[in-house]
mmCIF file of C-alpha atoms in Angstrom:
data_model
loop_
_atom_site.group_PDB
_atom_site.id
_atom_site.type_symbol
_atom_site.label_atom_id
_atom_site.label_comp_id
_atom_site.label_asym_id
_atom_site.label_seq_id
_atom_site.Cartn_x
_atom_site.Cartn_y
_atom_site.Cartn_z
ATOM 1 C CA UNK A 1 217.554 109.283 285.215
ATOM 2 C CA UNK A 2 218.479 106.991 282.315
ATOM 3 C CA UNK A 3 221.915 107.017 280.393
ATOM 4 C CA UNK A 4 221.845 107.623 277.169
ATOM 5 C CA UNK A 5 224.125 104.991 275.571
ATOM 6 C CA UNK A 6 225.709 106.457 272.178
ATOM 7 C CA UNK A 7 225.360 104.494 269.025
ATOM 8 C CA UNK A 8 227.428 104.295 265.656
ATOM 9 C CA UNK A 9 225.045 106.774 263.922
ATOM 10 C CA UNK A 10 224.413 109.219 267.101
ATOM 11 C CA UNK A 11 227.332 109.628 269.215
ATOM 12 C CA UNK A 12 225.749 112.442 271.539
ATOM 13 C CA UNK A 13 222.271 114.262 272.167
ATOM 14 C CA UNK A 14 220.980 117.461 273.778
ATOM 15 C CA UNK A 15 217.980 119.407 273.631
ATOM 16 C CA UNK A 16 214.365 118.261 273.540
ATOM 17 C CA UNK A 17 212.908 115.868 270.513
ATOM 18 C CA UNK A 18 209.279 114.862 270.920
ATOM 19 C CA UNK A 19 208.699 114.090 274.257
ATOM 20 C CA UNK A 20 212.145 113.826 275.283
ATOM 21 C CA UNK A 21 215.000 115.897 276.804
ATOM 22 C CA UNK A 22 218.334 115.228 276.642
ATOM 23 C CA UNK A 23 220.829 116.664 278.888
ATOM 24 C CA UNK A 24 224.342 116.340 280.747
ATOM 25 C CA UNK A 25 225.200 115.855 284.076
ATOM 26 C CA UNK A 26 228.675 114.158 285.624
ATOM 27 C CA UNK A 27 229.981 114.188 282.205
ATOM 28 C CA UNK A 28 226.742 111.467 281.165
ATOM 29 C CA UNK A 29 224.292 112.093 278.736
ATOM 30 C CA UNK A 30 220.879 111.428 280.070
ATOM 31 C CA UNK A 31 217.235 111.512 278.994
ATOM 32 C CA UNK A 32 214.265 112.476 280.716
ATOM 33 C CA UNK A 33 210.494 112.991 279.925
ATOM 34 C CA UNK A 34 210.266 116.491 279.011
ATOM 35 C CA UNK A 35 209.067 119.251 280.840
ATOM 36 C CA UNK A 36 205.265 120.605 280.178
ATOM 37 C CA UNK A 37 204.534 123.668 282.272
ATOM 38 C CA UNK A 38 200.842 123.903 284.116
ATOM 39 C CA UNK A 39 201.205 127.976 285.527
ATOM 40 C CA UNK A 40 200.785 131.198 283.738
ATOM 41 C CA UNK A 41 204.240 132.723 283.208
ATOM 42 C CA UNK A 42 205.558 134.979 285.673
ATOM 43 C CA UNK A 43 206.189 138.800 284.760
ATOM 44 C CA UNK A 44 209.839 138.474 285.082
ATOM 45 C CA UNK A 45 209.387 135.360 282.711
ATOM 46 C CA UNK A 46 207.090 137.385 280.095
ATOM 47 C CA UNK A 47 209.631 140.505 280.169
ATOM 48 C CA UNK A 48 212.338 137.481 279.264
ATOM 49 C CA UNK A 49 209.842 136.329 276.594
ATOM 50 C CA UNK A 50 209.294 139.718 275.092
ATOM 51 C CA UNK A 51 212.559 140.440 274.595
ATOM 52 C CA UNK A 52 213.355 136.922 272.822
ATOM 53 C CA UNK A 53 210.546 137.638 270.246
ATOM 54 C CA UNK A 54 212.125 141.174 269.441
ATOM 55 C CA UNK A 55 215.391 139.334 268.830
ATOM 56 C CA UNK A 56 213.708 136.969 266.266
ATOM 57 C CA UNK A 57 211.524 139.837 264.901
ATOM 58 C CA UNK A 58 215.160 141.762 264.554
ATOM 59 C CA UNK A 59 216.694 139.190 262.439
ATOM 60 C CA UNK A 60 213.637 139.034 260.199
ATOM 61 C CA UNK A 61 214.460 142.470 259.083
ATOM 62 C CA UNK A 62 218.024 142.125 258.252
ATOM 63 C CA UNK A 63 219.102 141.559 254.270
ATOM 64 C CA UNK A 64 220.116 137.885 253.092
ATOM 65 C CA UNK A 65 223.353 139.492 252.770
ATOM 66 C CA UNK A 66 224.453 140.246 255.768
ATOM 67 C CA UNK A 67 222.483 136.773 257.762
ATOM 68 C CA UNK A 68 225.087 135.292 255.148
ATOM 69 C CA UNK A 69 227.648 137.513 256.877
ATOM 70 C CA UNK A 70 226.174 135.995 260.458
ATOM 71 C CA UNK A 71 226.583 132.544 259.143
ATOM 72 C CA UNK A 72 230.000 133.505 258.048
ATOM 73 C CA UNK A 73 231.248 134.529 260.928
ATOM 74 C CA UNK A 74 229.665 131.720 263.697
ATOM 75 C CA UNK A 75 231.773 128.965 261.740
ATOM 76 C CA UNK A 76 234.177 130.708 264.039
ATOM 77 C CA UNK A 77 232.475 130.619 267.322
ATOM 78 C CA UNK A 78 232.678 127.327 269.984
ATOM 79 C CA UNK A 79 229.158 126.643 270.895
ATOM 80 C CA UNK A 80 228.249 127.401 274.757
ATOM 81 C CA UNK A 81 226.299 123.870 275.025
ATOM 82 C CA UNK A 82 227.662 120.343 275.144
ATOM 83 C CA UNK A 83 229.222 119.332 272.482
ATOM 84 C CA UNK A 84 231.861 122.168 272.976
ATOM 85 C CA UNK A 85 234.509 123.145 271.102
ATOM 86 C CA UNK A 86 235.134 125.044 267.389
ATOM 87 C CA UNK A 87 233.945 121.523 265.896
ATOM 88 C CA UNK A 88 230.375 122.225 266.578
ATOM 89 C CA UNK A 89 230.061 126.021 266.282
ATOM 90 C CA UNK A 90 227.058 127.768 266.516
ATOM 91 C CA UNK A 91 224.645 129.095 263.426
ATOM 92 C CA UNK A 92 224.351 132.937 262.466
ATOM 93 C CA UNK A 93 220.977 133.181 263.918
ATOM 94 C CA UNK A 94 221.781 132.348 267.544
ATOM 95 C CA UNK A 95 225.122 134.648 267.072
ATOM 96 C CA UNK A 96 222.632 137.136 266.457
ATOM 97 C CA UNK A 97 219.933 136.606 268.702
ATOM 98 C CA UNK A 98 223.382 136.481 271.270
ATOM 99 C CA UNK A 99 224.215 139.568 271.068
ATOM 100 C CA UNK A 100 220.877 141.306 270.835
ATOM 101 C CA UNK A 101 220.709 139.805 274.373
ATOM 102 C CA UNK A 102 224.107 140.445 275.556
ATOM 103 C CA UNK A 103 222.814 143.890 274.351
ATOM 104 C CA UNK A 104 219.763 144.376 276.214
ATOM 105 C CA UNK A 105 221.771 143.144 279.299
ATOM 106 C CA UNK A 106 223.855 146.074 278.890
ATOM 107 C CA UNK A 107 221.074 148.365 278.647
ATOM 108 C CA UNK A 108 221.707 148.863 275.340
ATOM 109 C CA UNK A 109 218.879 147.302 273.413
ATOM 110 C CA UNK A 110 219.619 147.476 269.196
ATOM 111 C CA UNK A 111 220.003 145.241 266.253
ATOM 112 C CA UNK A 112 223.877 144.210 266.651
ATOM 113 C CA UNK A 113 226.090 144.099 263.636
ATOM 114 C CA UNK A 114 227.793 141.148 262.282
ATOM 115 C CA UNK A 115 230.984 141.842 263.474
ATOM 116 C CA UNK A 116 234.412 139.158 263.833
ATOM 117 C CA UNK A 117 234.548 137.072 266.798
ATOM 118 C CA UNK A 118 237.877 137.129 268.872
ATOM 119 C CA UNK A 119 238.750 134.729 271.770
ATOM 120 C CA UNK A 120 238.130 136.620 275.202
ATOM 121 C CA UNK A 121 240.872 136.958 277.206
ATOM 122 C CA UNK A 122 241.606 134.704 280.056
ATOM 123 C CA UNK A 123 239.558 135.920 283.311
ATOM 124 C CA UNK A 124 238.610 134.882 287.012
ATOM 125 C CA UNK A 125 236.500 136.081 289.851
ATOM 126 C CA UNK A 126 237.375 135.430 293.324
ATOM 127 C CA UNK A 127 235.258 135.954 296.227
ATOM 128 C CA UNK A 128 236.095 139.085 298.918
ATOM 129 C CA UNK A 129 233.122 139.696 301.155
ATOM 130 C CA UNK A 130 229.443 140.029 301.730
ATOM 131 C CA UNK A 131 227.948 142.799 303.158
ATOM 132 C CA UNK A 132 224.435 144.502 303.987
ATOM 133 C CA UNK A 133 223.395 147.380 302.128
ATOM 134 C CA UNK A 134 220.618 150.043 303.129
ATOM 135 C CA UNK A 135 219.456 147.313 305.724
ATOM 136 C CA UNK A 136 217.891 144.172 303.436
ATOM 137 C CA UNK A 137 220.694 144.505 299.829
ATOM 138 C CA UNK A 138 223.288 141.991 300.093
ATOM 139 C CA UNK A 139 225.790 143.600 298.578
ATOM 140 C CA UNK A 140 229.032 140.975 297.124
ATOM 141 C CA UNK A 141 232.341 142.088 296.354
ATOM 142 C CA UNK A 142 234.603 140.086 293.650
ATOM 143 C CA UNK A 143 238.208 140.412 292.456
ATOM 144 C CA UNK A 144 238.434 140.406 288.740
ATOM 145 C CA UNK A 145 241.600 139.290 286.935
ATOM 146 C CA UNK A 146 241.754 139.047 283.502
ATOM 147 C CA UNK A 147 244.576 138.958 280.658
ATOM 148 C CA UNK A 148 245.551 142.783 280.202
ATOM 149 C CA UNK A 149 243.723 144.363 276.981
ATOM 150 C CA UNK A 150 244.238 147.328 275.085
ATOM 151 C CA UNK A 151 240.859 147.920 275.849
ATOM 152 C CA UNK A 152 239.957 145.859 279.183
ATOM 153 C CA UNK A 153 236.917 148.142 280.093
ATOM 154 C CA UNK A 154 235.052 146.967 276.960
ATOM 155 C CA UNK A 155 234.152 143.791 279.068
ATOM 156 C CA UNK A 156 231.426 143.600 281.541
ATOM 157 C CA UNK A 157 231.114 141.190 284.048
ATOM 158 C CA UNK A 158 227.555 139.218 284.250
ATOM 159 C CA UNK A 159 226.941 136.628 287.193
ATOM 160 C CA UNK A 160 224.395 134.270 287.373
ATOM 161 C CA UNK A 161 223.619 134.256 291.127
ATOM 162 C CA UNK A 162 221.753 131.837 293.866
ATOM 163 C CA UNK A 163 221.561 131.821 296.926
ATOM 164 C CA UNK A 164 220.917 128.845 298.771
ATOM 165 C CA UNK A 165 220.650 127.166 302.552
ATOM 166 C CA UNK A 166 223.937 126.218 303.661
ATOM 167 C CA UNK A 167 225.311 123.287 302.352
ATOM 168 C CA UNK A 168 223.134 123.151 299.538
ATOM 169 C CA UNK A 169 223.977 122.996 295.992
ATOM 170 C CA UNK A 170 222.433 125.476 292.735
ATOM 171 C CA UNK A 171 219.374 125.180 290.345
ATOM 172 C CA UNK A 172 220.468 126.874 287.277
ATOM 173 C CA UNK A 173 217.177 127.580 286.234
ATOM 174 C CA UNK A 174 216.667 129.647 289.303
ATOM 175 C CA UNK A 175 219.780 131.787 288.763
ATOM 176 C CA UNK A 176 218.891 135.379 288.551
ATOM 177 C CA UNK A 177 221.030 138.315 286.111
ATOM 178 C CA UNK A 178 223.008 140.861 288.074
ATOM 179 C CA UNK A 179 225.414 142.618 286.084
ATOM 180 C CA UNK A 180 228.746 144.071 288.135
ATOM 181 C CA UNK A 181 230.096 147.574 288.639
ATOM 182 C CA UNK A 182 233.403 148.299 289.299
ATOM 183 C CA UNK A 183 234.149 149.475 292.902
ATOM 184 C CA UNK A 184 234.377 153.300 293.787
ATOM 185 C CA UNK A 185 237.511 154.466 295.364
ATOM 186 C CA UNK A 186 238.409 153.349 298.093
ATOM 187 C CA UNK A 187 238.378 149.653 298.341
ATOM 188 C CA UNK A 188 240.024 147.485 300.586
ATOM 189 C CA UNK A 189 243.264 147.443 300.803
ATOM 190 C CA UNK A 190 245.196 144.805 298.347
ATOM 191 C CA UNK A 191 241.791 145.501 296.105
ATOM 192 C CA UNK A 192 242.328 148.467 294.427
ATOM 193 C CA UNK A 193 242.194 148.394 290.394
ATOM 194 C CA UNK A 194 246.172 147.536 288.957
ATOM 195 C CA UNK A 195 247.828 145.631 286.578
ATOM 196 C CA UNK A 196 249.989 143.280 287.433
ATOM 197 C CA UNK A 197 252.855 142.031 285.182
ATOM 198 C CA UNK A 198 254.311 138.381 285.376
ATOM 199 C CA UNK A 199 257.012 136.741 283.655
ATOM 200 C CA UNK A 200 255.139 136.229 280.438
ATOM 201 C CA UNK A 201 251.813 138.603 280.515
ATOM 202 C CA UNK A 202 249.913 141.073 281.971
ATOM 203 C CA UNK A 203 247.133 141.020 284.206
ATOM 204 C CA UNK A 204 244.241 143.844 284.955
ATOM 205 C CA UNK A 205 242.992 142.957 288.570
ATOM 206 C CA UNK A 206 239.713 145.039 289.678
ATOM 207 C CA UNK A 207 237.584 145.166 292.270
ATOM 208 C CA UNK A 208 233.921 144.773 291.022
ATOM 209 C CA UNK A 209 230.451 144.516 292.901
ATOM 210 C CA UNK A 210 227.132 143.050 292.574
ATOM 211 C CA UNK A 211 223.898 143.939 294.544
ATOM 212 C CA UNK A 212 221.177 141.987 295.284
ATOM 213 C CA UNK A 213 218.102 143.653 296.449
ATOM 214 C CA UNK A 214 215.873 142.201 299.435
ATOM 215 C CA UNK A 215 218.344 138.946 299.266
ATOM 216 C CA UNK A 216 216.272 137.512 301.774
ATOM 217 C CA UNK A 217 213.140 137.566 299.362
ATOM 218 C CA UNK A 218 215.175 136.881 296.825
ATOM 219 C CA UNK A 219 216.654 133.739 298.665
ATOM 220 C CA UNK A 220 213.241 132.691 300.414
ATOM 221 C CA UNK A 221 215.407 131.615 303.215
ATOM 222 C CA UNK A 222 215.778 133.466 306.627
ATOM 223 C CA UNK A 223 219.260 132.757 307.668
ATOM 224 C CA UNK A 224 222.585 133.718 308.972
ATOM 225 C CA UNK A 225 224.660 131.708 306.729
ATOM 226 C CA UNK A 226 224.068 130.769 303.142
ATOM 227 C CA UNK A 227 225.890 129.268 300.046
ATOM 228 C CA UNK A 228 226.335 131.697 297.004
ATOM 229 C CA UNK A 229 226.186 130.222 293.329
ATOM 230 C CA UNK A 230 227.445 132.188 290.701
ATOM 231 C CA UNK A 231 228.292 131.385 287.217
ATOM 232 C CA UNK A 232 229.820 134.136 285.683
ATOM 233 C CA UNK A 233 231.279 135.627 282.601
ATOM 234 C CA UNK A 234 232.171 138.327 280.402
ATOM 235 C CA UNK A 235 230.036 140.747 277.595
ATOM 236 C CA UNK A 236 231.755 142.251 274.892
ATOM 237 C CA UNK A 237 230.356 145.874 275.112
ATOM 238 C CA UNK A 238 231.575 146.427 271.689
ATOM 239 C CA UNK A 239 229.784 143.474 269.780
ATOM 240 C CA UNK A 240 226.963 141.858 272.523
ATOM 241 C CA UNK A 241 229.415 138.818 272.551
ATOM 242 C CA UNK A 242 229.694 136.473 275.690
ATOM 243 C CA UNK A 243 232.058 134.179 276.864
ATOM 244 C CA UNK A 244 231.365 131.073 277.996
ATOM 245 C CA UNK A 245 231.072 130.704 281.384
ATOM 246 C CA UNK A 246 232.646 129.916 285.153
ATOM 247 C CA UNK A 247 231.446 129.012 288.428
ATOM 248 C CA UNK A 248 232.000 130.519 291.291
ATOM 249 C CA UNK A 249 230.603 128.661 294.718
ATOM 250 C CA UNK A 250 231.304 129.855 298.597
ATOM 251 C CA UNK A 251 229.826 129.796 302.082
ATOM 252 C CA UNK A 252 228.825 133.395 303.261
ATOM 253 C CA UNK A 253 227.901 134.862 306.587
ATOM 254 C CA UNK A 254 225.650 137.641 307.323
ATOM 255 C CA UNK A 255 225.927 138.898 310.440
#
């Protein structure tokens, strides 16, 4: 696709304008024609949609006051979108809209209230294992370790996940929402939920799970051996908030 060179006036572009979408990829911003679609929305697609306009119907309803508030309080937040960092935070409105999302992926569907964003604490996910469940669930086991909290359990862990042939790389737009649970007693051994103490912090490590039902449908490949995708990060159960996020890519056998 072609390179978007920058100019004095416009150093760097993203989103659609007109007939045109901008977009990164190998640290290059590129342009394309934009994207029209020609098939009726799936349900899964309409659910998404529904939700979106109750967001923007939410923040309709909320005083001038506190959207000031909102405003306020994104000056503060690094966007999740090239270009990153605190210099281009986001506005009060997608803060909002945010966490009425990070919300309803919780389960916990409400207008959120404007409410100070903190820096997450430092996190990773490693891969353990993939196993079947009840015959056709694909069940994957993580290791979470994250900077120790006075509160740690406040964060939920949300993956992004596709599964692909072997070998072959991820759509984004065909990653599907699973949020983790933490793992039952007992877990493996060298799994088990602790906190680990270095030299200069504290770590929580916990085993956590995600469960993919039908993987196989879910995949539209019949295989032995696949390549898992997963970008993945953390929900503030407190405020909606999410962290931006990491990826997470490994071969997997199913035997």
């Amino acid at each position: 696709m072609p390179t978007y060179n920058p100019s004095i006036l416009i150093s760097d572009c993203y989103g659609s304008a007109g007939s045109i979408t901008f977009y990164h990829r190998d640290g290059k911003c590129r342009w394309r024609s934009k994207s029209t679609l020609s098939f009726a929305a799936t349900p899964r697609q309409c659910a998404a949609l529904s939700i979106h306009r109750r967001a923007l119907a939410a923040w309709r309803t909320i005083p001038d006051t506190e959207k000031e508030r909102w405003h306020d309080i994104a000056k503060n937040v690094p966007s999740h979108r090239p270009p990153f960092g605190y210099g281009c935070h986001i506005s009060g409105h997608n803060l909002f809209v945010s966490a009425y999302h990070g919300f309803v992926t919780l389960g916990d569907e409400h207008i959120p209230q404007p409410v100070e964003h903190h820096p997450f604490p430092v996190f990773a996910a490693e891969f353990v294992s993939a196993s079947i469940a009840n015959s056709s669930d694909l069940r994957i086991l993580l290791r979470l370790s994250m900077s120790l909290e006075k509160e740690p359990e406040r964060y939920a862990l949300l993956c992004k996940v596709q599964l692909t042939e072997a070998g072959k790389g991820c759509n984004p737009g065909k990653m599907r929402n699973f949020l983790a649970e933490d793992v039952p007693e007992p877990v493996p051994a060298g799994m088990a939920s602790e906190a680990v103490a270095t030299e200069s912090w504290t770590v929580d490590v916990r085993a956590v799970a995600i469960t993919i039902p039908d993987y196989r449908a879910f995949s539209g490949i019949c295989a032995d051996r696949y390549s898992l995708h997963i970008r993945y990060m953390l929900i503030d159960r407190h405020t909606g908030y999410r962290s931006q996020y990491q990826k997470l890519s490994t071969a997997i056998d199913i035997a």
